[in-house]
Tab-separated table of C-alpha atoms and ligand atoms in Angstrom:
chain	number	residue	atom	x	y	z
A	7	UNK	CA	-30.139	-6.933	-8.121
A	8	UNK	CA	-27.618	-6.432	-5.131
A	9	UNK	CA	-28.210	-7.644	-1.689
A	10	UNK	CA	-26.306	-6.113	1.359
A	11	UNK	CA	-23.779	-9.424	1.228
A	12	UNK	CA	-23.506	-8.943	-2.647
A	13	UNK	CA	-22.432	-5.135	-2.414
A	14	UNK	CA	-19.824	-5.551	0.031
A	15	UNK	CA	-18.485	-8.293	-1.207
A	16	UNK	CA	-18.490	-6.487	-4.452
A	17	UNK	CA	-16.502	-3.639	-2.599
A	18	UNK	CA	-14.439	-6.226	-1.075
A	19	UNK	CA	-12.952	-7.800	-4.611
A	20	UNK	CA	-13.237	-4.177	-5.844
A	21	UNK	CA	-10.761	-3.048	-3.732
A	22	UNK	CA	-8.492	-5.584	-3.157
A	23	UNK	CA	-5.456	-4.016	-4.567
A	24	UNK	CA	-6.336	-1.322	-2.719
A	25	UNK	CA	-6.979	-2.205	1.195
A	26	UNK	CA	-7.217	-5.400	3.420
A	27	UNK	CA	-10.655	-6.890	3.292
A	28	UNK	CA	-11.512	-6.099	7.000
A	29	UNK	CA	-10.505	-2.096	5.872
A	30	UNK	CA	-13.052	-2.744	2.875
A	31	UNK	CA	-15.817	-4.114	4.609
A	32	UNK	CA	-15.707	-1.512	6.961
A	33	UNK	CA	-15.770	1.012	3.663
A	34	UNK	CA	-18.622	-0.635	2.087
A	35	UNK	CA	-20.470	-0.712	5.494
A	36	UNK	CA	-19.819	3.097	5.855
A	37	UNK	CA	-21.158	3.719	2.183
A	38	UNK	CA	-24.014	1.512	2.477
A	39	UNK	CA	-25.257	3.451	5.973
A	40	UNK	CA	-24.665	6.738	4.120
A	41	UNK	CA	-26.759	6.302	1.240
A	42	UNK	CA	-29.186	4.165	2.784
A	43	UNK	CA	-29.567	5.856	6.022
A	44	UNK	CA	-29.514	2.882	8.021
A	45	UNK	CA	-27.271	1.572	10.582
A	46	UNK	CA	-24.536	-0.800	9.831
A	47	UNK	CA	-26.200	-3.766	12.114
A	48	UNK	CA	-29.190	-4.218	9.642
A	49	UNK	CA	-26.310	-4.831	6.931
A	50	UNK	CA	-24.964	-8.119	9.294
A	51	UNK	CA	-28.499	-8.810	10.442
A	52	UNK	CA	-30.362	-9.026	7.168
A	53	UNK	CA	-27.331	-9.859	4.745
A	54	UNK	CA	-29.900	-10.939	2.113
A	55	UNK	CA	-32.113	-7.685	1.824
A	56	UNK	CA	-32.040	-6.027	-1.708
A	57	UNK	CA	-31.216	-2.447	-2.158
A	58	UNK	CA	-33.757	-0.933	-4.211
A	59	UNK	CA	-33.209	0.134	-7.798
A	60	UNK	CA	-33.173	3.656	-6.941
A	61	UNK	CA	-30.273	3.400	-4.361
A	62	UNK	CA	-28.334	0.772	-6.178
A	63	UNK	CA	-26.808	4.225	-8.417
A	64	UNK	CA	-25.050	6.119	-6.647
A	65	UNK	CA	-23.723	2.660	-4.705
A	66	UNK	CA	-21.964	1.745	-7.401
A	67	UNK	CA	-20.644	4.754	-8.513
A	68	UNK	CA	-19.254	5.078	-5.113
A	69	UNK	CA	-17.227	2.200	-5.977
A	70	UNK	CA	-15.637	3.229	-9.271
A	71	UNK	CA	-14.111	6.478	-7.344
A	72	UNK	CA	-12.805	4.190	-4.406
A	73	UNK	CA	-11.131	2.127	-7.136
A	74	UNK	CA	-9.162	5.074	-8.322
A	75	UNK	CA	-8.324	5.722	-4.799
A	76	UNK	CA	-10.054	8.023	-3.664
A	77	UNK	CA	-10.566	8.033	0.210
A	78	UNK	CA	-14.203	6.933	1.395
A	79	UNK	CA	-14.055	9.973	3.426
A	80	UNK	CA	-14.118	12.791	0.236
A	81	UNK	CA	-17.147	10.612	-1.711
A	82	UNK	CA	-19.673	11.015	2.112
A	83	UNK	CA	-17.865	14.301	2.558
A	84	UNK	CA	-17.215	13.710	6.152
A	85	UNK	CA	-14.909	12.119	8.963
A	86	UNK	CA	-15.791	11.278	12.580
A	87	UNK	CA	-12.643	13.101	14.944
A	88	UNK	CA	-12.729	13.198	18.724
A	89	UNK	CA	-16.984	12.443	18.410
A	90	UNK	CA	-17.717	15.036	15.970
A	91	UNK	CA	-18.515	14.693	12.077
A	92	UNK	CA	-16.326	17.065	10.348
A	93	UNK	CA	-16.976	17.866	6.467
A	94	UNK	CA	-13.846	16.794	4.793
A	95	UNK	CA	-13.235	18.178	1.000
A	96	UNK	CA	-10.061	17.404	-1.275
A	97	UNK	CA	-8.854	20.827	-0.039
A	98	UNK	CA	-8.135	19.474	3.316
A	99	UNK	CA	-6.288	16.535	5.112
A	100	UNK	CA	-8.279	14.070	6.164
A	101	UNK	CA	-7.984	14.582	10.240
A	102	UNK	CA	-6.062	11.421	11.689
A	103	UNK	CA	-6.186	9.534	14.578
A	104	UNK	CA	-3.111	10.295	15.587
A	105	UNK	CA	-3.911	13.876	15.768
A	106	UNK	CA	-6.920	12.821	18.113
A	107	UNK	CA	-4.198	12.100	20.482
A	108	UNK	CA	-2.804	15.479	20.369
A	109	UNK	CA	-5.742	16.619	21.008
A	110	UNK	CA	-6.033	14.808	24.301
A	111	UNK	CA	-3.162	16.318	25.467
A	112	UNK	CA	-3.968	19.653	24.880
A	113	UNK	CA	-7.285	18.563	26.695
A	114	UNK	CA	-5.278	16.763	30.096
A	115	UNK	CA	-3.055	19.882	30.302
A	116	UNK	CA	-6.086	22.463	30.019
A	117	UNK	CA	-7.730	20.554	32.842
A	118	UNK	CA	-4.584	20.281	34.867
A	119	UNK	CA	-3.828	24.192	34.223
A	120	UNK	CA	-6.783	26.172	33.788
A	121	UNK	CA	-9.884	24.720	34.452
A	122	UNK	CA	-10.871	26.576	37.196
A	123	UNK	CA	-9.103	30.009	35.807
A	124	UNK	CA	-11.542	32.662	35.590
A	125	UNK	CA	-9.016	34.340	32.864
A	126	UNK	CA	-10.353	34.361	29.013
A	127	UNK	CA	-8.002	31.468	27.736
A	128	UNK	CA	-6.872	32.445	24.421
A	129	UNK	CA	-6.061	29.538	21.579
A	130	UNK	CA	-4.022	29.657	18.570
A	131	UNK	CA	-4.318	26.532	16.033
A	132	UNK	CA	-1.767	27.349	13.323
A	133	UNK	CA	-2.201	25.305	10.013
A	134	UNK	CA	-5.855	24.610	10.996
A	135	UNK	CA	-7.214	22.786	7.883
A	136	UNK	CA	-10.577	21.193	8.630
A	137	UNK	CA	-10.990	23.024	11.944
A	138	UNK	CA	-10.762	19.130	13.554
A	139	UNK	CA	-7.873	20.371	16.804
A	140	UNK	CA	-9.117	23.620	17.751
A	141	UNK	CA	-12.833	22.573	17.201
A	142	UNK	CA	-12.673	19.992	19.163
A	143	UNK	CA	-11.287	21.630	21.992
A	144	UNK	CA	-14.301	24.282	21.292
A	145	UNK	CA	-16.439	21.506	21.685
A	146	UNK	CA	-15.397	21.408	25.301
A	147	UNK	CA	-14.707	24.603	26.361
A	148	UNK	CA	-16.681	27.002	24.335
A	149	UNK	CA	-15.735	29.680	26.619
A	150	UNK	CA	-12.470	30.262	25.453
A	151	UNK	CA	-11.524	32.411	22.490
A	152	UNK	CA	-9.665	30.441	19.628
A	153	UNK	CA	-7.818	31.680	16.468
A	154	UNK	CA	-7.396	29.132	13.471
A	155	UNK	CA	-4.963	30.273	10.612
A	156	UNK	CA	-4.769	28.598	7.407
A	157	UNK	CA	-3.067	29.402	3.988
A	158	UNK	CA	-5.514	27.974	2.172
A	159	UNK	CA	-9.300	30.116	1.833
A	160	UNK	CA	-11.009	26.548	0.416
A	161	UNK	CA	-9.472	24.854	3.869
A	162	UNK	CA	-11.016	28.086	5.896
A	163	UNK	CA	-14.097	27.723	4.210
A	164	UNK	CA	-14.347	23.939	5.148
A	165	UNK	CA	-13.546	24.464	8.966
A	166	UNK	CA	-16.228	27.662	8.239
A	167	UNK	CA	-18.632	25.398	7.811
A	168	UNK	CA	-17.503	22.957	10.918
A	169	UNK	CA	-18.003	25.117	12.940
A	170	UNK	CA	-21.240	25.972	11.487
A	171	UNK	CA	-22.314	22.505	12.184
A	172	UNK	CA	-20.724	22.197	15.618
A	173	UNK	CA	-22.924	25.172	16.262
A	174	UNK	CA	-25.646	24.001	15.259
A	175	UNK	CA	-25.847	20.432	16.593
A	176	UNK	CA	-24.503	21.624	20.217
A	177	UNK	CA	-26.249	24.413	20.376
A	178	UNK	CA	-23.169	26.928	21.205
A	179	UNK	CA	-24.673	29.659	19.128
A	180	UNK	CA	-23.904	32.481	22.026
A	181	UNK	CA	-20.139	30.907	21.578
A	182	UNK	CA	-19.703	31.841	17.885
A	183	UNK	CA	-18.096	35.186	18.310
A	184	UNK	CA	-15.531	33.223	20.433
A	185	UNK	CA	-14.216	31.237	17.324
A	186	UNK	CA	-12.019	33.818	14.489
A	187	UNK	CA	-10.701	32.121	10.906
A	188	UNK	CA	-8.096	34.392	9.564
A	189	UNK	CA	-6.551	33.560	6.179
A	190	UNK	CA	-2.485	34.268	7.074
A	191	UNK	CA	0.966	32.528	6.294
A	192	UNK	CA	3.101	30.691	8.524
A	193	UNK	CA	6.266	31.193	6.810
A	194	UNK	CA	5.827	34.852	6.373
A	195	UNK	CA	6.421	36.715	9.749
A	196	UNK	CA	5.250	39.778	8.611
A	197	UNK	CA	1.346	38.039	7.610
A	198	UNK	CA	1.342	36.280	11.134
A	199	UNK	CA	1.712	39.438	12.561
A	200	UNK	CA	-0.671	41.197	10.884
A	201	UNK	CA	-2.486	38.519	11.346
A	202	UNK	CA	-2.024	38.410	15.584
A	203	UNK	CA	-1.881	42.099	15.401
A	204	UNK	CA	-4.424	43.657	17.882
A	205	UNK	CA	-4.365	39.592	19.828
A	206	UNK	CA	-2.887	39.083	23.391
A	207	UNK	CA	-0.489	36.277	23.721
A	208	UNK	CA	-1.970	32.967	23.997
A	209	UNK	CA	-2.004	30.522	26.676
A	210	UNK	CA	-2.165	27.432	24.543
A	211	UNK	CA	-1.079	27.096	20.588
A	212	UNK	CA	-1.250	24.414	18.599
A	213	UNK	CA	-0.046	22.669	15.382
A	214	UNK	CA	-0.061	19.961	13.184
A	215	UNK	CA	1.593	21.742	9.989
A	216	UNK	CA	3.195	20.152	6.748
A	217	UNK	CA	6.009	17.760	7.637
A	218	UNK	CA	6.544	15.214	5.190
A	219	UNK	CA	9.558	14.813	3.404
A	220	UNK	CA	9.582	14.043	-0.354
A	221	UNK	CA	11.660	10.965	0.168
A	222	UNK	CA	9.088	9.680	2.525
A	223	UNK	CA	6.309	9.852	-0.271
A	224	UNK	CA	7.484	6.349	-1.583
A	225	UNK	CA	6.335	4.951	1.736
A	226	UNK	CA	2.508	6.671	1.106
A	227	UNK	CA	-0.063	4.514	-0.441
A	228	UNK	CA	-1.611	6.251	-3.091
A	229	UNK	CA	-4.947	6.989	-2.149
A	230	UNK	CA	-3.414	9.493	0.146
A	231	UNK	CA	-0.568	11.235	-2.308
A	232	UNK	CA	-2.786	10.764	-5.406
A	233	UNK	CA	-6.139	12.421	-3.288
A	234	UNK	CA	-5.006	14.273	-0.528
A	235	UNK	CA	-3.661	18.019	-0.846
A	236	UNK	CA	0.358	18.537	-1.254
A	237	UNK	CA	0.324	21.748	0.454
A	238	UNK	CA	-1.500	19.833	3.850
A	239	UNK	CA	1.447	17.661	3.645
A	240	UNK	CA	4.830	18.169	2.094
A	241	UNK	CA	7.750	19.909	2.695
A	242	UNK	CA	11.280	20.071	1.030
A	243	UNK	CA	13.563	17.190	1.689
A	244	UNK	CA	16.432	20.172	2.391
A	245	UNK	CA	14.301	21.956	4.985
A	246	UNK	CA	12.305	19.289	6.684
A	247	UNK	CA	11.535	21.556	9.830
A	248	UNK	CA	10.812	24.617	8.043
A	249	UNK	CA	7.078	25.300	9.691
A	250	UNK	CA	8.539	24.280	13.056
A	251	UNK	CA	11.525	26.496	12.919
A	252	UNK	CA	8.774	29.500	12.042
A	253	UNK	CA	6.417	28.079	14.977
A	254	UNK	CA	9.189	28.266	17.525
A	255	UNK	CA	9.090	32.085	16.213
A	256	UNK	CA	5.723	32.498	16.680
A	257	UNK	CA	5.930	30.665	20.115
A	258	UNK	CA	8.874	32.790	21.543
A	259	UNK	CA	6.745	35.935	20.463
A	260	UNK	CA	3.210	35.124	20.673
A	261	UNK	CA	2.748	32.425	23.589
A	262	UNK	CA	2.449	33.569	27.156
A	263	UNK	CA	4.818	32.581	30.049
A	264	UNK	CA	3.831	29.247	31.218
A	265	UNK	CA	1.679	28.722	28.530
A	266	UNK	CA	2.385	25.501	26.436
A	267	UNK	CA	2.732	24.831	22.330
A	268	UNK	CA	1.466	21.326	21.174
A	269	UNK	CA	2.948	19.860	18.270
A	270	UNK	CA	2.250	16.901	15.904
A	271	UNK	CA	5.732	16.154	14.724
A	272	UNK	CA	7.653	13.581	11.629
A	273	UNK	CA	8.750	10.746	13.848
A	274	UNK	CA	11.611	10.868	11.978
A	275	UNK	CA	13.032	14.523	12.870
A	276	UNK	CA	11.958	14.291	17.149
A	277	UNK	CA	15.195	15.094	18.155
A	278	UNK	CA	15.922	17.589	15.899
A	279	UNK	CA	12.438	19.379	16.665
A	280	UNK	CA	12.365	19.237	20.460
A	281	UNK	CA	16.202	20.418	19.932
A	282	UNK	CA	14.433	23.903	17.869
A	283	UNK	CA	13.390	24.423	21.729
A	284	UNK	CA	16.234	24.130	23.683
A	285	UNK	CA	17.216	27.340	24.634
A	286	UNK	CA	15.970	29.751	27.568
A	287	UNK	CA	12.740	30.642	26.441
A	288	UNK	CA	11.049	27.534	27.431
A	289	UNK	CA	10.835	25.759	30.713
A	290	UNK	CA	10.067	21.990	29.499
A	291	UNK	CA	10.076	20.350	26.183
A	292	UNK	CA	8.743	16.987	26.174
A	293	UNK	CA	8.286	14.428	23.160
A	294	UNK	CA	4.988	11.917	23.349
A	295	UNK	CA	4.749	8.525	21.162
A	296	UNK	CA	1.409	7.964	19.736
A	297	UNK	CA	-0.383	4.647	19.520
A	298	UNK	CA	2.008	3.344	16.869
A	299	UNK	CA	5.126	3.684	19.576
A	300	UNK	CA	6.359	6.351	16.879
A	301	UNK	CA	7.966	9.991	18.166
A	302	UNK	CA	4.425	12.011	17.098
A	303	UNK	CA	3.734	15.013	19.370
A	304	UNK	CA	5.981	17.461	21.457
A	305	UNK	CA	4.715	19.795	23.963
A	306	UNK	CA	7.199	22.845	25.617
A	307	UNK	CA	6.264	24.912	27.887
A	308	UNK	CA	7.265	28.183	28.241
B	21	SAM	C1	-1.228	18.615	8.036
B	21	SAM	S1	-2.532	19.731	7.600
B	21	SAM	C2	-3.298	19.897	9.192
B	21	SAM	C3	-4.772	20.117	9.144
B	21	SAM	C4	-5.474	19.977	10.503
B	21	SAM	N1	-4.896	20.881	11.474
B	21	SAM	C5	-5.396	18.540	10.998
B	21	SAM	O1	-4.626	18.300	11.935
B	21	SAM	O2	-6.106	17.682	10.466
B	21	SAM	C6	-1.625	21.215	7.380
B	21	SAM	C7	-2.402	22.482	6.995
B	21	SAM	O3	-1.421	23.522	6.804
B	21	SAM	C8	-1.893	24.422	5.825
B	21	SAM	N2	-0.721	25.182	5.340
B	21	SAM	C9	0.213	24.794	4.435
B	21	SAM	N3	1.131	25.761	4.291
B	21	SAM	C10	0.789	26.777	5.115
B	21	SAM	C11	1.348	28.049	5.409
B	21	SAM	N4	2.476	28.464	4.815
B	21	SAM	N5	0.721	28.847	6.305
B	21	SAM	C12	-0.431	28.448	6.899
B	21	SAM	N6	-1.008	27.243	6.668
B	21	SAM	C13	-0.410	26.411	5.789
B	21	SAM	C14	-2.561	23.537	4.797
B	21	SAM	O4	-3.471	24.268	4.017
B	21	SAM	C15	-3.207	22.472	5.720
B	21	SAM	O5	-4.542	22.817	5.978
């Protein structure tokens, strides 16, 4: 028989070569309000209450995939970004908090520019994934008209169903012909334009595409390279800035005048990816440092 205490302390020692024991409380807390239904204040409360038989199962197995490494957030299926539950499968990234930031940038500029426009403002979110940036921005201003690309048709069909469920719990059914997925290829300028083909430029376009190195993969811990998918994350060591070179493309030719690109960026390359702007086409580059203090997002302006 398990109590509350005795599972996540059982989580705790489970996982200890995993995370730090605050990071695996917080896990086993998560788990235990997913399969219980109950929230995580009962579990501090009434340490001593005994999990029934019944929901003791699929508890436990919970805990043999978390000691492979698999991330909490692919056994509930889900993530909380910018207030919203988005599904999360091992075909997508898991959305970060960094990104969150991003997206409060694109949200402070869209207030600043065009909140009192009475133009259709047209969105672009290339490398989309889970749906998490341009979904959340949709969760604000439902009005506009957003494109998400992705390579990948199992990432599509996750953000699909996002924005399914973003529909559904806000009620922004009479918004859903305002939201397009379209299966299409960064790197291959001839499927972005087929892609963009009968599309006006945009006013805002955003992206938070592959960019880690392969030397940088001794620095992940291995839930993340062992779980999460390769093509969300890596590119070649020779070609670091290869989606950013193609986005600059896409920027020069698809994003209006004074409109403004958002990037999440490799802290490592800032310089050399603001420097992918320098050149008449754009008014204003600027580089932003995420909670961390690391290089993480640039925004230009065109
Ligand atoms: C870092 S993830 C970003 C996901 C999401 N936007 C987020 O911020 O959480 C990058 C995404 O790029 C997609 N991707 C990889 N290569 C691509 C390509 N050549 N063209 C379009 N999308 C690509 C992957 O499928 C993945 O969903």
């Amino acid at each position: 028989m398990y109590s509350f205490k005795d599972y996540i302390d059982l989580v705790i020692k489970s996982l200890d070569h995993l995370y730090v024991k605050d990071e695996s409380r917080a896990i086993a807390m998560r788990l235990l309000s997913f399969y219980l239904g109950e929230p995580s204040y009962k579990f501090i409360a009434y340490p001593q209450t005994i999990i029934s038989n019944h929901k003791i199962t699929p508890l436990l197995e919970a805990i043999d995939k978390l000691k492979e490494g698999v991330p909490y957030q692919y056994i509930v299926g889900y993530q909380e970004f910018y207030g919203f539950d988005f599904f999360v499968s091992p075909s997508v990234l898991i959305p970060r908090h960094e990104t969150e930031e991003l997206v409060l940038w694109v949200l402070e500029f869209i207030k600043d520019r065009f909140i009192n426009s009475e133009k259709k403002i047209r969105v672009l979110d290339l490398a989309t994934g889970s749906g998490a940036i341009s979904l959340s921005i949709f969760k604000e201003y439902p009005q506009f008209d957003y494109y998400a690309i992705d390579i990948s048709n199992e990432a599509l069909d996750v953000a699909s169903k996002n924005l399914n469920h973003m529909i559904e719990k806000l009620a922004l059914e009479s918004y859903r012909d305002n939201f397009r997925f379209i299966g299409s290829d960064i790197l291959d300028e001839s499927s972005i334009e087929s892609a963009l083909r009968s599309v006006d430029d945009f006013h805002i376009i955003i992206s938070n595409p592959p960019y880690v190195t392969n030397f940088q993969k001794k620095e992940m811990s291995k839930n993340v390279l062992d779980h999460e998918p390769h093509l969300a994350l890596f590119v070649e060591d020779n070609n670091p800035l290869i989606f950013y070179k193609k986005i600059e493309r896409i920027a020069e030719k698809y994003l209006k005048k004074e409109g403004a690109l958002f990037l999440e960026i490799n802290e490592l390359y800032a310089k050399e990816t603001s420097a992918l702007f320098d050149n008449v086409v754009y008014s204003q580059v600027s580089v932003k440092k995420d909670i961390n203090n690391k290089d993480r997002m640039i925004r230009v302006i065109k």
